[in-house]
Tab-separated table of C-alpha atoms in Angstrom:
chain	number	residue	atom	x	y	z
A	1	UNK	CA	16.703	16.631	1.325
A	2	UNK	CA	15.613	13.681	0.112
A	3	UNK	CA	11.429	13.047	0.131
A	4	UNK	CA	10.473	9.796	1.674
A	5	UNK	CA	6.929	7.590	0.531
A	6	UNK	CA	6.002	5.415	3.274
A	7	UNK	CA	4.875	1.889	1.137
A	8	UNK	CA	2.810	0.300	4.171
A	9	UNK	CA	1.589	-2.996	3.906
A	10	UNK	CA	-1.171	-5.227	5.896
A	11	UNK	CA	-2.179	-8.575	6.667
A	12	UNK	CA	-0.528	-11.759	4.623
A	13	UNK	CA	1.645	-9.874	2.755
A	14	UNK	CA	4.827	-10.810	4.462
A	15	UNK	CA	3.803	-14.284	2.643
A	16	UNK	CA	4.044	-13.012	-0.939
A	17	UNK	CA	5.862	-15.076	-3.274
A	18	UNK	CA	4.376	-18.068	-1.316
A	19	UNK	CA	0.614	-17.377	-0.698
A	20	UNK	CA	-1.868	-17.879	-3.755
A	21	UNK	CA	0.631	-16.992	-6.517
A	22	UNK	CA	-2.087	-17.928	-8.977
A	23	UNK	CA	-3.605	-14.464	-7.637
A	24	UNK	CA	-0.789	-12.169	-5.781
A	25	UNK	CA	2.452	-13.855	-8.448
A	26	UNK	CA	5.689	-15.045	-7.400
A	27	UNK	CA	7.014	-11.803	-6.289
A	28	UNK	CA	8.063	-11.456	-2.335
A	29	UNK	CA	7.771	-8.206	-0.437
A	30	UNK	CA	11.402	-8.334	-0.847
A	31	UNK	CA	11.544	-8.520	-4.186
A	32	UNK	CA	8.590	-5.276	-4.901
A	33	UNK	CA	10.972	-3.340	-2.255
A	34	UNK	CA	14.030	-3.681	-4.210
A	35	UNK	CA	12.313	-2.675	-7.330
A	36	UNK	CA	10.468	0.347	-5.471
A	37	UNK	CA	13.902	0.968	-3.672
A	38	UNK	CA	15.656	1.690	-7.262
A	39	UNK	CA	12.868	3.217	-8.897
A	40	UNK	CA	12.497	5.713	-6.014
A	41	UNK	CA	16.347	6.275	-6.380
A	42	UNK	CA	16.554	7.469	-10.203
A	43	UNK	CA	13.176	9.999	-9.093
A	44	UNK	CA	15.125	11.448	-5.968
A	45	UNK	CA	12.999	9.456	-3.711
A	46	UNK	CA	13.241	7.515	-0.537
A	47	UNK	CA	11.071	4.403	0.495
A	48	UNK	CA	10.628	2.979	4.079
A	49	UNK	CA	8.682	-0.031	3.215
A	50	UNK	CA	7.018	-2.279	6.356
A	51	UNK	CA	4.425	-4.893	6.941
A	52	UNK	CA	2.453	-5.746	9.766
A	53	UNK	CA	-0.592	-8.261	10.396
A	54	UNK	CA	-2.112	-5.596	12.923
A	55	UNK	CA	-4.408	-2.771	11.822
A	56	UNK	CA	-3.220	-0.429	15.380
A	57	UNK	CA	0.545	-0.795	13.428
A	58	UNK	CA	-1.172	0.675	9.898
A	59	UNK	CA	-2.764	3.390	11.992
A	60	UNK	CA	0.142	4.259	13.916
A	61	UNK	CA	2.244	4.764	10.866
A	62	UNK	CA	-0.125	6.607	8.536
A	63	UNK	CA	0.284	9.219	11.952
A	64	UNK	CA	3.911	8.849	11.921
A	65	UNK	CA	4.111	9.687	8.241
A	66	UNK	CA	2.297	12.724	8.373
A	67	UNK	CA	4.149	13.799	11.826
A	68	UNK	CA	7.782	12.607	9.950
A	69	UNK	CA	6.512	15.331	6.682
A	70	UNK	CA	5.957	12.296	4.412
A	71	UNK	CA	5.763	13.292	0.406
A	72	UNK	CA	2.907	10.068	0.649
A	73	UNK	CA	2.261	6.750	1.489
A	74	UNK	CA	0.952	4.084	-0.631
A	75	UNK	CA	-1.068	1.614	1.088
A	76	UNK	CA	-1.628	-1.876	0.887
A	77	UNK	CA	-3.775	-2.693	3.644
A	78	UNK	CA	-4.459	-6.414	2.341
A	79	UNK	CA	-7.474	-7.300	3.932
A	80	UNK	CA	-8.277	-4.495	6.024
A	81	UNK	CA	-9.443	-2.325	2.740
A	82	UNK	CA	-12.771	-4.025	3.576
A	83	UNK	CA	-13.306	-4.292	7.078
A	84	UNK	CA	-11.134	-0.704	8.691
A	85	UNK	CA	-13.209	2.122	9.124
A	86	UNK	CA	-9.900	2.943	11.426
A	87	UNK	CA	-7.801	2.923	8.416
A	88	UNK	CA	-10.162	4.821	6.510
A	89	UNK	CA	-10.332	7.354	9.436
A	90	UNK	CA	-6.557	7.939	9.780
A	91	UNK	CA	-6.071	8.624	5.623
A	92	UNK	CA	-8.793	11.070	6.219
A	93	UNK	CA	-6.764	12.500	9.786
A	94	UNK	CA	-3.780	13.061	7.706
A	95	UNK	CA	-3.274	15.927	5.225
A	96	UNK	CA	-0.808	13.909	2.557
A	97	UNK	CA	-1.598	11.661	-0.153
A	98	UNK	CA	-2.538	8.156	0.215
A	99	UNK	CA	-2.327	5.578	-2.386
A	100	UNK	CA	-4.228	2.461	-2.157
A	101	UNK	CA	-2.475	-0.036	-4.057
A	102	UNK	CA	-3.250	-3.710	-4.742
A	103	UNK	CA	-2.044	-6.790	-6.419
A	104	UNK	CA	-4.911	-7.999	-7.675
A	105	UNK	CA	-7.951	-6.382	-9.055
A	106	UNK	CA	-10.153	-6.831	-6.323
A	107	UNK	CA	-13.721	-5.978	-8.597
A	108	UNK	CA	-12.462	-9.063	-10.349
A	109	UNK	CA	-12.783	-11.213	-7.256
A	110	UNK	CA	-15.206	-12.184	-4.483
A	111	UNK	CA	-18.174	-9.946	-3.610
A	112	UNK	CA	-17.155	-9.087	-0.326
A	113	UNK	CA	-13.632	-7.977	-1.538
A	114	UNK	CA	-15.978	-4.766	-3.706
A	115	UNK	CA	-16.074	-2.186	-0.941
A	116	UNK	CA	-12.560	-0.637	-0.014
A	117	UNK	CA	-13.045	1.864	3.284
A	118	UNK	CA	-9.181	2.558	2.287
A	119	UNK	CA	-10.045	3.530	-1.219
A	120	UNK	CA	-13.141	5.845	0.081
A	121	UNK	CA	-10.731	8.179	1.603
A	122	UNK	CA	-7.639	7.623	-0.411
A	123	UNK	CA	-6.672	10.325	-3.198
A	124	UNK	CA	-6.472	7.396	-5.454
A	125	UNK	CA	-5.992	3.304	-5.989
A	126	UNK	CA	-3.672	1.415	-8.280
A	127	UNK	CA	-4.647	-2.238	-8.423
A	128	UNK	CA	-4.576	-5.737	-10.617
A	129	UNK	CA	-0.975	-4.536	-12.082
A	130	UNK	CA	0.465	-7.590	-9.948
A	131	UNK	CA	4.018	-6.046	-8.057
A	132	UNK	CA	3.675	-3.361	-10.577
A	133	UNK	CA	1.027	-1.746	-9.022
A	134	UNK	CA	3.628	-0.234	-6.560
A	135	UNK	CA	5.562	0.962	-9.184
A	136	UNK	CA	2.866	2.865	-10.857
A	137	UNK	CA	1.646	4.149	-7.606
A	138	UNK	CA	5.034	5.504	-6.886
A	139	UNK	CA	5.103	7.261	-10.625
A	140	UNK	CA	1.517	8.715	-9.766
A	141	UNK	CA	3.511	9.957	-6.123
A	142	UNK	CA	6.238	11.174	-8.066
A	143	UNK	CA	3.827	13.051	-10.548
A	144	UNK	CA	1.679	15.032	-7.595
């Protein structure tokens, strides 16, 4: 049976590849779940990427991964790492591993962007590695 990592994704990020490639590259969600998808393959894995823009969605499926028996979930919760103590309290609800993962390095950029409520309750966080973050989250996955 084949161990799937839920790669969840918030706000904007259905706009990668398009939205401040100077920061988040020229890589579309697309392209990162292809890479993830083969990646995953060769390490016995399955992914079931998604995106939404609403933080009730993010909740709901950090539930739904735990309820499906998950391996993990890495999470890229855009914008809501700094404003979702409901985000924060459904990685602490569950009992698998969450990775926070990030295109940029957020320390590296505005003030406001310094607190992650995601990363206080996540196991760990994987970010500034561009679309390569995912892949290094899912080796840390595939390492636990």
């Amino acid at each position: 049976m084949t161990q799937v990592i839920y790669v969840l994704n918030g706000p904007n990020l259905n706009l990668l590849g398009l939205r401040e490639p100077d920061i988040y590259g020229h890589d579309t969600l697309d392209d990162i779940a292809g890479r993830l998808e083969d990646r995953a393959q060769e390490l016995g894995l399955e992914i079931d990427m998604r995106q939404s823009n609403h933080e009730g969605h993010l909740v709901d499926w950090l539930h739904e991964a735990q309820a499906e028996g998950a391996r993990a979930v890495l999470l890229n919760a855009g914008a809501f790492t700094h404003t979702s103590v409901a985000l924060h309290d459904a990685i602490k609800a569950i009992r698998i591993p969450v990775i926070e993962v990030h295109l940029s390095n957020p320390h590296r950029r505005e003030e406001f962007r310094h607190k992650s409520y995601v990363g206080m309750a996540a196991l760990g966080t994987i970010a500034g590695f561009g679309a390569n973050s995912y892949l290094l989250a899912l080796e840390a996955v595939a390492q636990l």
